[in-house]
mmCIF file with all atom_site columns, C-alpha atoms in Angstrom:
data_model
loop_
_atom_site.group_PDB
_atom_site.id
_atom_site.type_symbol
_atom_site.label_atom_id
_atom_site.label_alt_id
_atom_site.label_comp_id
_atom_site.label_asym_id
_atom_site.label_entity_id
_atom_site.label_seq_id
_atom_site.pdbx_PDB_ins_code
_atom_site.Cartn_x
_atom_site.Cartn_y
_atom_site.Cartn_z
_atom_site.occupancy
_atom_site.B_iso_or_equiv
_atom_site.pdbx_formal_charge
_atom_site.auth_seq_id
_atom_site.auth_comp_id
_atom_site.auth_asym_id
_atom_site.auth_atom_id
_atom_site.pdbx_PDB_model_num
ATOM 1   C CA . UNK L 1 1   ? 0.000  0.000  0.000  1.00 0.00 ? 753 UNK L CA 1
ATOM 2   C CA . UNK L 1 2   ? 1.150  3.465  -0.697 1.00 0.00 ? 754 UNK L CA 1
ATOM 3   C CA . UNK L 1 3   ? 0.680  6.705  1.118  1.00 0.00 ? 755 UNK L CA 1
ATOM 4   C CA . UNK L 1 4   ? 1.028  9.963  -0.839 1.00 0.00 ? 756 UNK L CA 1
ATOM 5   C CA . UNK L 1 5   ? 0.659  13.240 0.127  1.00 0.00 ? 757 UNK L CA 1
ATOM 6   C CA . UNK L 1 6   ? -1.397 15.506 -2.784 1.00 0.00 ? 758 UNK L CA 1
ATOM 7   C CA . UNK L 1 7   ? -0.392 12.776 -5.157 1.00 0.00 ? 759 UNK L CA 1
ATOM 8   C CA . UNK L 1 8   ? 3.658  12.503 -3.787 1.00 0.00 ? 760 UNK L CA 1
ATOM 9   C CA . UNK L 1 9   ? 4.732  9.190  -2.991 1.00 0.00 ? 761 UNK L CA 1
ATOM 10  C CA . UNK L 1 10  ? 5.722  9.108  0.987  1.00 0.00 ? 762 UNK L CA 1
ATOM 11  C CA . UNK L 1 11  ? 8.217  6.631  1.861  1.00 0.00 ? 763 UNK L CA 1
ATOM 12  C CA . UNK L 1 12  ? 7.420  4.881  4.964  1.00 0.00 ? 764 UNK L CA 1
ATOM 13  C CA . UNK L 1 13  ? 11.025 4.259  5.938  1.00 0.00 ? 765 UNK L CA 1
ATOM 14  C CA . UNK L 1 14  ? 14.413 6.675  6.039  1.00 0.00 ? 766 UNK L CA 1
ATOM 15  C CA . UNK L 1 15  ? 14.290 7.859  2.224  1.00 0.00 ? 767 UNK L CA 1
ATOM 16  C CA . UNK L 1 16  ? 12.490 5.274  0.588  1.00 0.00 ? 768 UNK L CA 1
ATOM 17  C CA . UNK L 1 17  ? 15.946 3.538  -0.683 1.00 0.00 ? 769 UNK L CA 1
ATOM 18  C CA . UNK L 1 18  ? 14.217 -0.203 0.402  1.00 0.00 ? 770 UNK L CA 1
ATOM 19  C CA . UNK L 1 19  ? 12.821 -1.370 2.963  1.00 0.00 ? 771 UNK L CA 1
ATOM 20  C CA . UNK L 1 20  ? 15.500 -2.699 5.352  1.00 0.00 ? 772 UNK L CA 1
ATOM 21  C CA . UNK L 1 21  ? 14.741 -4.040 8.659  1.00 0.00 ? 773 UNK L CA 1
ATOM 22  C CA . UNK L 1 22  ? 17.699 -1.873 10.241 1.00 0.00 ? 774 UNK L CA 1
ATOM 23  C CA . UNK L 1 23  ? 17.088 -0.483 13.961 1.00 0.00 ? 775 UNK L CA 1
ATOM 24  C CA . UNK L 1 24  ? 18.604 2.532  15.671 1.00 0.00 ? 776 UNK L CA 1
ATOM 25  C CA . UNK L 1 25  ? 19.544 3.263  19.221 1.00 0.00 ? 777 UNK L CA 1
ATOM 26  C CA . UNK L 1 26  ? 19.782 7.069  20.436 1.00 0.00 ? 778 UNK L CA 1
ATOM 27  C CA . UNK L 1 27  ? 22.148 7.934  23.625 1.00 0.00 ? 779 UNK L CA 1
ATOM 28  C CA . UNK L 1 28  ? 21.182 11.000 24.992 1.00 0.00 ? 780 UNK L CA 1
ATOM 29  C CA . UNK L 1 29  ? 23.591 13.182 26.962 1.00 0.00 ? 781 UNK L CA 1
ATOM 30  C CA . UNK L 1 30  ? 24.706 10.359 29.740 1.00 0.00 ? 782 UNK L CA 1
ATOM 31  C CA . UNK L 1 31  ? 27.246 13.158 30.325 1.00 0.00 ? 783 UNK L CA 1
ATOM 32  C CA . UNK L 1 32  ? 28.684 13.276 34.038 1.00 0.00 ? 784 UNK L CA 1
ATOM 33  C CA . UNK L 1 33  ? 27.031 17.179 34.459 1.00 0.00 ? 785 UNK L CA 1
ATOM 34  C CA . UNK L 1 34  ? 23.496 15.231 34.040 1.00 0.00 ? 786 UNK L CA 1
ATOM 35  C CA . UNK L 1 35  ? 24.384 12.406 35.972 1.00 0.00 ? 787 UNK L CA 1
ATOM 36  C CA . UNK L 1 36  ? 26.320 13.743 38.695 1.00 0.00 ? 788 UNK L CA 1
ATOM 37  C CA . UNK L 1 37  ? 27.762 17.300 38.181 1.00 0.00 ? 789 UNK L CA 1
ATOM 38  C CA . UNK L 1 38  ? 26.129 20.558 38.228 1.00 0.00 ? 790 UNK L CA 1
ATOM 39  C CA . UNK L 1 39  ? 22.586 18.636 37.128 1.00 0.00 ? 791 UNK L CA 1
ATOM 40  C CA . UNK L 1 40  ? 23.049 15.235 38.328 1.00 0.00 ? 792 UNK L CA 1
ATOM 41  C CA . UNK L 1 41  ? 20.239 13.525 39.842 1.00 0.00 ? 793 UNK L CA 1
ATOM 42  C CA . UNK L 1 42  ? 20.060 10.429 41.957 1.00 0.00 ? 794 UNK L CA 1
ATOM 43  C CA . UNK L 1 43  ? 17.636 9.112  39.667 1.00 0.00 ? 795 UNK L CA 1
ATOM 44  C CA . UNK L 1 44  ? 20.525 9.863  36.445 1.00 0.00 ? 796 UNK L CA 1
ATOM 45  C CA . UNK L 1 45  ? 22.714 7.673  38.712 1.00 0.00 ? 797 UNK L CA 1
ATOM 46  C CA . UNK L 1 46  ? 20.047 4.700  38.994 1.00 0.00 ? 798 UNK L CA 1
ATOM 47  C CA . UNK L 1 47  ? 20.034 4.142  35.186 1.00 0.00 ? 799 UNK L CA 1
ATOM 48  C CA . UNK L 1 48  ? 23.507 4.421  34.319 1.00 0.00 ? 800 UNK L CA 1
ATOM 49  C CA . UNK L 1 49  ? 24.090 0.461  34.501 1.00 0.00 ? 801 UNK L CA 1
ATOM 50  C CA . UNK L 1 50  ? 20.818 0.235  32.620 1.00 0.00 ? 802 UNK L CA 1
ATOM 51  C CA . UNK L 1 51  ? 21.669 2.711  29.977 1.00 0.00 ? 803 UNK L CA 1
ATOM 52  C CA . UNK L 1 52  ? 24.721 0.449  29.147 1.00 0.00 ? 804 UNK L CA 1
ATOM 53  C CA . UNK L 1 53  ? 23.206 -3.405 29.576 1.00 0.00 ? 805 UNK L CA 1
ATOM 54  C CA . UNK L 1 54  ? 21.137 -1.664 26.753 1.00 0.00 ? 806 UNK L CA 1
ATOM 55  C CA . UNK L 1 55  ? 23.783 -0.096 24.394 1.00 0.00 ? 807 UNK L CA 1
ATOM 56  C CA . UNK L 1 56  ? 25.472 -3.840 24.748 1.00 0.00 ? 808 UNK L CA 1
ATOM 57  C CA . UNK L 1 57  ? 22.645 -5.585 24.056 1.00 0.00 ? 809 UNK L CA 1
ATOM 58  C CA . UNK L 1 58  ? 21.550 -3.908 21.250 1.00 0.00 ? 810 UNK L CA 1
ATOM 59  C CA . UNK L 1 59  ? 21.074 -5.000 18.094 1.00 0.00 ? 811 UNK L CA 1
ATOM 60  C CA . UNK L 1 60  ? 21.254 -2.614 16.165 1.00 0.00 ? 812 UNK L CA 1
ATOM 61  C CA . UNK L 1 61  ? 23.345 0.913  15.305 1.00 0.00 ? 813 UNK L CA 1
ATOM 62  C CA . UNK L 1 62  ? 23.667 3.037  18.401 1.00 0.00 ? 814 UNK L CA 1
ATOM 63  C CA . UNK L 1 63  ? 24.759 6.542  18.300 1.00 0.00 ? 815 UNK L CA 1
ATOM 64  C CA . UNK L 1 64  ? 25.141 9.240  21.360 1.00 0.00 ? 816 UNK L CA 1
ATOM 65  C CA . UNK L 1 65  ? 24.130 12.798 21.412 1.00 0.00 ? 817 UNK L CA 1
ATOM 66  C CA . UNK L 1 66  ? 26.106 14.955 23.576 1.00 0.00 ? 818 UNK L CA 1
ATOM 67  C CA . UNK L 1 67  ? 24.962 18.502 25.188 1.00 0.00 ? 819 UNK L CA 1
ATOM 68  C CA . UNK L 1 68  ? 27.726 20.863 24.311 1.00 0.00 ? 820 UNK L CA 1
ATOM 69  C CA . UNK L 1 69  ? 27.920 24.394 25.257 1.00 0.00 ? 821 UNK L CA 1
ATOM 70  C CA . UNK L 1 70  ? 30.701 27.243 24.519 1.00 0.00 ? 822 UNK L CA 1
ATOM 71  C CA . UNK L 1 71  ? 31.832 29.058 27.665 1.00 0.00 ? 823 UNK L CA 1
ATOM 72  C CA . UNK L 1 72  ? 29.430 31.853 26.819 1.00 0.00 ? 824 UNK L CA 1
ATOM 73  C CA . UNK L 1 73  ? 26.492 29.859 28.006 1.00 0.00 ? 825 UNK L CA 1
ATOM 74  C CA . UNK L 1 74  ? 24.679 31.823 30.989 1.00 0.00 ? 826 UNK L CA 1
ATOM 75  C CA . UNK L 1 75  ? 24.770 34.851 28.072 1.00 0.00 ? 827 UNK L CA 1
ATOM 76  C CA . UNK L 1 76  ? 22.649 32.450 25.931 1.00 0.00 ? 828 UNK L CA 1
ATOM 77  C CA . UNK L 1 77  ? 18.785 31.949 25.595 1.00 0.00 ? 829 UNK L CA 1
ATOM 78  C CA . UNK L 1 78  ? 18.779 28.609 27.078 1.00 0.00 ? 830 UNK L CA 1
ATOM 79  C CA . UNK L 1 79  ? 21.588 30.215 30.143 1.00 0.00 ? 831 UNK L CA 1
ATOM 80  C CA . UNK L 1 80  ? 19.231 32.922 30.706 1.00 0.00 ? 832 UNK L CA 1
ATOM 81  C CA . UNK L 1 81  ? 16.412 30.623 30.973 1.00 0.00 ? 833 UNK L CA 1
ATOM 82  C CA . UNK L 1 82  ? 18.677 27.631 32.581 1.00 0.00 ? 834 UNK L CA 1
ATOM 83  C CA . UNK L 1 83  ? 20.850 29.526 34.912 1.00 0.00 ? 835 UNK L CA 1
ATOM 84  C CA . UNK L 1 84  ? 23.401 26.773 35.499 1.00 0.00 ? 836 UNK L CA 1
ATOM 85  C CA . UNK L 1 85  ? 26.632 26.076 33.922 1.00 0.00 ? 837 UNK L CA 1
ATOM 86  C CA . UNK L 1 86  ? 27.062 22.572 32.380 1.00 0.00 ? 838 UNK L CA 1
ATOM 87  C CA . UNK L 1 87  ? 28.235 20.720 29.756 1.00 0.00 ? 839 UNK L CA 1
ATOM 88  C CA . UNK L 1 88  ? 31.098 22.894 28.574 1.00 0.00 ? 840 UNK L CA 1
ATOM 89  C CA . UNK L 1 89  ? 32.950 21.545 25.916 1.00 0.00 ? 841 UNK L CA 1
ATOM 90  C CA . UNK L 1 90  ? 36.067 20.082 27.127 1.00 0.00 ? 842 UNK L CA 1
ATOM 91  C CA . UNK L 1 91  ? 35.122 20.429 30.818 1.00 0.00 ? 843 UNK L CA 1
ATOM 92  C CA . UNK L 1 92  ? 34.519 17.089 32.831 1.00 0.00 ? 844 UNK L CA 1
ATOM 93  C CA . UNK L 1 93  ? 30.773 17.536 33.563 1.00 0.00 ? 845 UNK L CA 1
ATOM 94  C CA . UNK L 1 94  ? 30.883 17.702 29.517 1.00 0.00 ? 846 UNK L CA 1
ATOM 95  C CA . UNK L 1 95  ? 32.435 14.680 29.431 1.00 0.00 ? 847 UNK L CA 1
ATOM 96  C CA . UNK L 1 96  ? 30.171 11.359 28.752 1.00 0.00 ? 848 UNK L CA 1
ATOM 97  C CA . UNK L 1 97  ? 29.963 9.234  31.797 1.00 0.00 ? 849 UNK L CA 1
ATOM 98  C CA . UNK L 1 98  ? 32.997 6.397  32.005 1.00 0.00 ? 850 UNK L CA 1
ATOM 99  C CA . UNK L 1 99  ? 30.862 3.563  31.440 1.00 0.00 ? 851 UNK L CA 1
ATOM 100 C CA . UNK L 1 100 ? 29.310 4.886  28.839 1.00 0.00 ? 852 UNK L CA 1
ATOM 101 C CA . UNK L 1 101 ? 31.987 6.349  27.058 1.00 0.00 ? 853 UNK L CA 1
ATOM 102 C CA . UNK L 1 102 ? 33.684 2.864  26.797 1.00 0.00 ? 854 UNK L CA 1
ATOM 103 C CA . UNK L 1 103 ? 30.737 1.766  24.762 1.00 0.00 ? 855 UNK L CA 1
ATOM 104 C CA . UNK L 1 104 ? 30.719 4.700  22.805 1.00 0.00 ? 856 UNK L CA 1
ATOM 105 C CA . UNK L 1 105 ? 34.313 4.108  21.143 1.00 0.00 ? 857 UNK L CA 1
ATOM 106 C CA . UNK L 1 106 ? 34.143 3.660  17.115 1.00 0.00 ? 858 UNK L CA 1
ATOM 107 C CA . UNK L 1 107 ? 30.281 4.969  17.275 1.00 0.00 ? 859 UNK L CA 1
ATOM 108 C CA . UNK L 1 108 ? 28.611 8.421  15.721 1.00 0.00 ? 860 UNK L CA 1
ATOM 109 C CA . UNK L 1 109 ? 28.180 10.960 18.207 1.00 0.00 ? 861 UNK L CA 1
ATOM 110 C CA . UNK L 1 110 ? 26.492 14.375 17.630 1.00 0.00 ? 862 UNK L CA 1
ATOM 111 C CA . UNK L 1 111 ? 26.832 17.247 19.658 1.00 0.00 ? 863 UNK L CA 1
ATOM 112 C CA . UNK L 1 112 ? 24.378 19.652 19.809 1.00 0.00 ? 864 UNK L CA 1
ATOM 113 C CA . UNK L 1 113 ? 24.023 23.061 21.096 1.00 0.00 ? 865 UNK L CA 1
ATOM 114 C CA . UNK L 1 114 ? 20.525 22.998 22.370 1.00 0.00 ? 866 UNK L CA 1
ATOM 115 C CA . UNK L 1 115 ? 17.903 20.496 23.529 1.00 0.00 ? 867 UNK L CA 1
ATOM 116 C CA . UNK L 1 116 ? 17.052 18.627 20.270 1.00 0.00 ? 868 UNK L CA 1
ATOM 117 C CA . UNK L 1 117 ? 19.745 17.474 17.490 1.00 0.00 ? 869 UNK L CA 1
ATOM 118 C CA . UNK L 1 118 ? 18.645 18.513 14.063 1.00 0.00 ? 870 UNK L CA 1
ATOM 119 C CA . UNK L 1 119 ? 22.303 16.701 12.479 1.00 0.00 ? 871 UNK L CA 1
ATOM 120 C CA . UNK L 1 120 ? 20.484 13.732 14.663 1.00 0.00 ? 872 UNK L CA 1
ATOM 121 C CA . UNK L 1 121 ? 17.533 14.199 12.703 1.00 0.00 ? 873 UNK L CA 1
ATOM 122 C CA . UNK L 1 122 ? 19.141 14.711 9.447  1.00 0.00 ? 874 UNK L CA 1
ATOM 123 C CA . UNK L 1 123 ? 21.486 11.425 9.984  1.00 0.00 ? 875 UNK L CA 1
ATOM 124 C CA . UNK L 1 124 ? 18.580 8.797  10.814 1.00 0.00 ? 876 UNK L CA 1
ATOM 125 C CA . UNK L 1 125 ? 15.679 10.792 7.936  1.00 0.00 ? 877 UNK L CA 1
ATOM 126 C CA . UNK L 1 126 ? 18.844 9.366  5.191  1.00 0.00 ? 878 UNK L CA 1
ATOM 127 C CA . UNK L 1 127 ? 18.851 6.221  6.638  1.00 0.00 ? 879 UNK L CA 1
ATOM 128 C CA . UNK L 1 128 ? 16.583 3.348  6.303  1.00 0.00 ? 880 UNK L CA 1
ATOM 129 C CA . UNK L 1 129 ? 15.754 2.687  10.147 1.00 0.00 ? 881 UNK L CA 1
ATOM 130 C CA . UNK L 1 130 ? 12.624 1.020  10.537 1.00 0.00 ? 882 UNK L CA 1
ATOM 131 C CA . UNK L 1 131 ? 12.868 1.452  14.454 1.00 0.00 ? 883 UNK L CA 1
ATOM 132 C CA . UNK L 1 132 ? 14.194 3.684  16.605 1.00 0.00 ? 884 UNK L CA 1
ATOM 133 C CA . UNK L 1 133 ? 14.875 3.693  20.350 1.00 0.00 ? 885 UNK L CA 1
ATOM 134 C CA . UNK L 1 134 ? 15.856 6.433  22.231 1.00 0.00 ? 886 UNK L CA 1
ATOM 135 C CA . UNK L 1 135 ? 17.175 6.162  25.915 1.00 0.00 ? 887 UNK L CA 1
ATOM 136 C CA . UNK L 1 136 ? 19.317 8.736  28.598 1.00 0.00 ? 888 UNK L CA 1
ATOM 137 C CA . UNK L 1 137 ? 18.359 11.910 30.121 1.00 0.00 ? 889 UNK L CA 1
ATOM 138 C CA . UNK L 1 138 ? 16.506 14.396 30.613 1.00 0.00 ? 890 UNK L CA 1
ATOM 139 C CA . UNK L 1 139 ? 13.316 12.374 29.691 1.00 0.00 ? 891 UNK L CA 1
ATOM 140 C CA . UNK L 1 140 ? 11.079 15.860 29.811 1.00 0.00 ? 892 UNK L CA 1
ATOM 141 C CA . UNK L 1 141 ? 14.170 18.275 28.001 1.00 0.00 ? 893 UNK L CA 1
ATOM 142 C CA . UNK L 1 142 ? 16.392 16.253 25.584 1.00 0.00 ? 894 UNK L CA 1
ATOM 143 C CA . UNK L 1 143 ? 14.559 12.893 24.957 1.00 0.00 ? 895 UNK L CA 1
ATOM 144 C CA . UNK L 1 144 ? 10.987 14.380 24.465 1.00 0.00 ? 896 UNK L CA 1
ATOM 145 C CA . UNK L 1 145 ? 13.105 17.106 22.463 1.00 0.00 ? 897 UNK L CA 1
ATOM 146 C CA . UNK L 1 146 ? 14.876 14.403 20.259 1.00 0.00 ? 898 UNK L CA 1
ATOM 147 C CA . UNK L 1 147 ? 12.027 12.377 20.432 1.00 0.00 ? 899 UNK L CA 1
ATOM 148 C CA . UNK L 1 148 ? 9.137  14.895 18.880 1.00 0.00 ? 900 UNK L CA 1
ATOM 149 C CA . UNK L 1 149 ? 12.056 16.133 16.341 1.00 0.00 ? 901 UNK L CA 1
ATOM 150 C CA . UNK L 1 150 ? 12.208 12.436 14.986 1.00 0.00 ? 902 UNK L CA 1
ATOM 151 C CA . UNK L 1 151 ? 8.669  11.622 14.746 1.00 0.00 ? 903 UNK L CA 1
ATOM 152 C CA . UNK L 1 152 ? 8.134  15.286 12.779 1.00 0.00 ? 904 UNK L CA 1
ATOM 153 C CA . UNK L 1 153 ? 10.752 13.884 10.259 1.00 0.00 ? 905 UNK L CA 1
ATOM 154 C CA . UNK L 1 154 ? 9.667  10.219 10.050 1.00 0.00 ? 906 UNK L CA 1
ATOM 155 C CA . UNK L 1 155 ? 6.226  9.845  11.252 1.00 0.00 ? 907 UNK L CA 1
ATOM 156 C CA . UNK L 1 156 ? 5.659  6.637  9.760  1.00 0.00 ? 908 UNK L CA 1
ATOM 157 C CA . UNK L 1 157 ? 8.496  5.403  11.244 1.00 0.00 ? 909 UNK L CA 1
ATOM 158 C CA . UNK L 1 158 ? 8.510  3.751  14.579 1.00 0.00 ? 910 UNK L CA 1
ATOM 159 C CA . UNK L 1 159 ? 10.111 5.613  17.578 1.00 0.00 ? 911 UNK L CA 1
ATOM 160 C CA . UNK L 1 160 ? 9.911  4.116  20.999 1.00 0.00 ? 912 UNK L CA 1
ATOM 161 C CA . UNK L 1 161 ? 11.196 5.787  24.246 1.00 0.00 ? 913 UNK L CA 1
ATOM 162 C CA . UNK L 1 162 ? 12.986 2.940  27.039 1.00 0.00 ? 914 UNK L CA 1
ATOM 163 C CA . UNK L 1 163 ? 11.169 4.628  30.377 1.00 0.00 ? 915 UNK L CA 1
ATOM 164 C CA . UNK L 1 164 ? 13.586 2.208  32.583 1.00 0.00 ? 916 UNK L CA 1
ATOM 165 C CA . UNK L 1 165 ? 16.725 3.683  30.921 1.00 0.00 ? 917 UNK L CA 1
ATOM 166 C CA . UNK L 1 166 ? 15.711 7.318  31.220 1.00 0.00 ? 918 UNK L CA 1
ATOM 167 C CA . UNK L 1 167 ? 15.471 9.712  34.249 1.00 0.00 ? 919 UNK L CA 1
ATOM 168 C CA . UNK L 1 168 ? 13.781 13.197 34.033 1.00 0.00 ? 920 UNK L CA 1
ATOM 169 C CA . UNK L 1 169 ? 14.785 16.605 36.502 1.00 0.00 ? 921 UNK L CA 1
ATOM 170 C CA . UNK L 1 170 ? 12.041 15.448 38.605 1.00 0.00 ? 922 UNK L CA 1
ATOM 171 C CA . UNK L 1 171 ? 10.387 11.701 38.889 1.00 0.00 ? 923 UNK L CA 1
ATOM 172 C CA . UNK L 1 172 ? 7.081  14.060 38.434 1.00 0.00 ? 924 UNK L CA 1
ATOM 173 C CA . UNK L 1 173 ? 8.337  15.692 34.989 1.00 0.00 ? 925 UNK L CA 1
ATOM 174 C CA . UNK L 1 174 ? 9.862  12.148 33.586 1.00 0.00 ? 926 UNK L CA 1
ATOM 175 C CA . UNK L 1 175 ? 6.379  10.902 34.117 1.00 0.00 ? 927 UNK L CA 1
ATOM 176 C CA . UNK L 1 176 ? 4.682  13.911 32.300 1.00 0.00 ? 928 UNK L CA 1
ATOM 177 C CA . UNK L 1 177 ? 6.984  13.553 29.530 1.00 0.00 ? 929 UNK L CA 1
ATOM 178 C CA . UNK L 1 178 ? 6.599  10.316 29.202 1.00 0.00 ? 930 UNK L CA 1
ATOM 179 C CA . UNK L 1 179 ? 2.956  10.797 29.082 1.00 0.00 ? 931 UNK L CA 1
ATOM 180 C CA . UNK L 1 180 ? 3.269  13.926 26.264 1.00 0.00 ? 932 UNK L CA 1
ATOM 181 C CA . UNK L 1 181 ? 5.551  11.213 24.067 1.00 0.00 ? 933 UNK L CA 1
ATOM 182 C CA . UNK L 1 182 ? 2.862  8.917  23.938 1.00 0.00 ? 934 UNK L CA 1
ATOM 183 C CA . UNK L 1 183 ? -0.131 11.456 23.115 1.00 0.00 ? 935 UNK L CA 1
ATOM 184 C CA . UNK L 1 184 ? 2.278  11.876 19.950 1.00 0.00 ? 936 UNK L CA 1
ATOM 185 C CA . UNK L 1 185 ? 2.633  8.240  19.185 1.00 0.00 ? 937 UNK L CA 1
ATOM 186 C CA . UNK L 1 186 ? 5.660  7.689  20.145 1.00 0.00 ? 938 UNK L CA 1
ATOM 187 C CA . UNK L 1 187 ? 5.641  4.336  22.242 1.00 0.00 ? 939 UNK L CA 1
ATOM 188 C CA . UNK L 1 188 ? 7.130  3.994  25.742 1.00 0.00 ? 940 UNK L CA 1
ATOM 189 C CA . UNK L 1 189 ? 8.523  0.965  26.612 1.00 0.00 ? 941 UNK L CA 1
#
């Protein structure tokens, strides 16, 4: 069955090169500032060993995103809004976590300056992924960020969120994100 759009063909997977059964896994900034530096939660802590049983068992591509910030940030819209240094490149908080970052050797990582990754976006729209899984932190700023971006490029393609491999600022704001993500069809697992 085809879908068009006004008469255009629209390709139900990456851009419509085939339909390969490929699957994608998303690491979102398990950075030590998020997990314990200037941002760090107890919860970021909890799913740190989860987080990497996942990127090991995986079968699939995985790729990280990383927050990453110029020392100018407190003069920027999200520092004005976000009063808190973190994630400076080159700093340790910027730094991904040390368990992670051993699983991230040989892998695609995109930094990004702000909460969602458009070069994220861009990479996975070219590729043929028929699923994608994101996992990491903030569940209600990055992942719902990442998460909404993806399904606005792909929407017939399917995007799940891992709740057990994600921690939000708040248990309270993980669980309304989680609950926004899935109002937009975006599955949480």
């Amino acid at each position: 069955m085809e879908i068009t759009d006004g008469g255009k063909p629209i390709p139900l997977h990456g851009k419509g090169r085939g339909v390969i059964m490929s699957k994608i896994l998303v690491v979102i900034d398990m950075q030590n500032d998020f997990i314990t530096g200037s941002l760090g939660t107890a919860e970021a802590q909890k799913i740190v060993d989860k987080v990497a049983d996942r990127i090991e068992s995986f079968e699939g591509e995985v790729v990280f995103t990383m927050d990453t910030h110029a020392s100018i940030y407190l003069l920027t819209q999200e520092g004005k809004n976000l009063p808190v240094q973190h994630c400076i490149r080159g700093s340790e908080g910027w730094k991904l976590n040390k368990k992670i970052e051993s699983l991230s050797e040989h892998r695609r990582i995109f930094e990004k300056p702000t909460f969602g990754s458009i070069e994220l976006a861009n990479y996975i729209a070219d590729g043929d992924y028929t699923e994608i899984e994101l996992v990491g932190l903030c569940t209600d700023i990055c992942v719902i960020s990442n998460a909404l971006l993806l399904k606005a490029y792909l929407p017939e393609t399917k995007i799940s969120v891992n709740a057990a491999c994600c921690a939000g600022v708040t248990p309270e704001s993980h669980e309304n994100a989680l609950s926004a993500m899935k109002m937009c069809q975006i599955e949480i697992i």
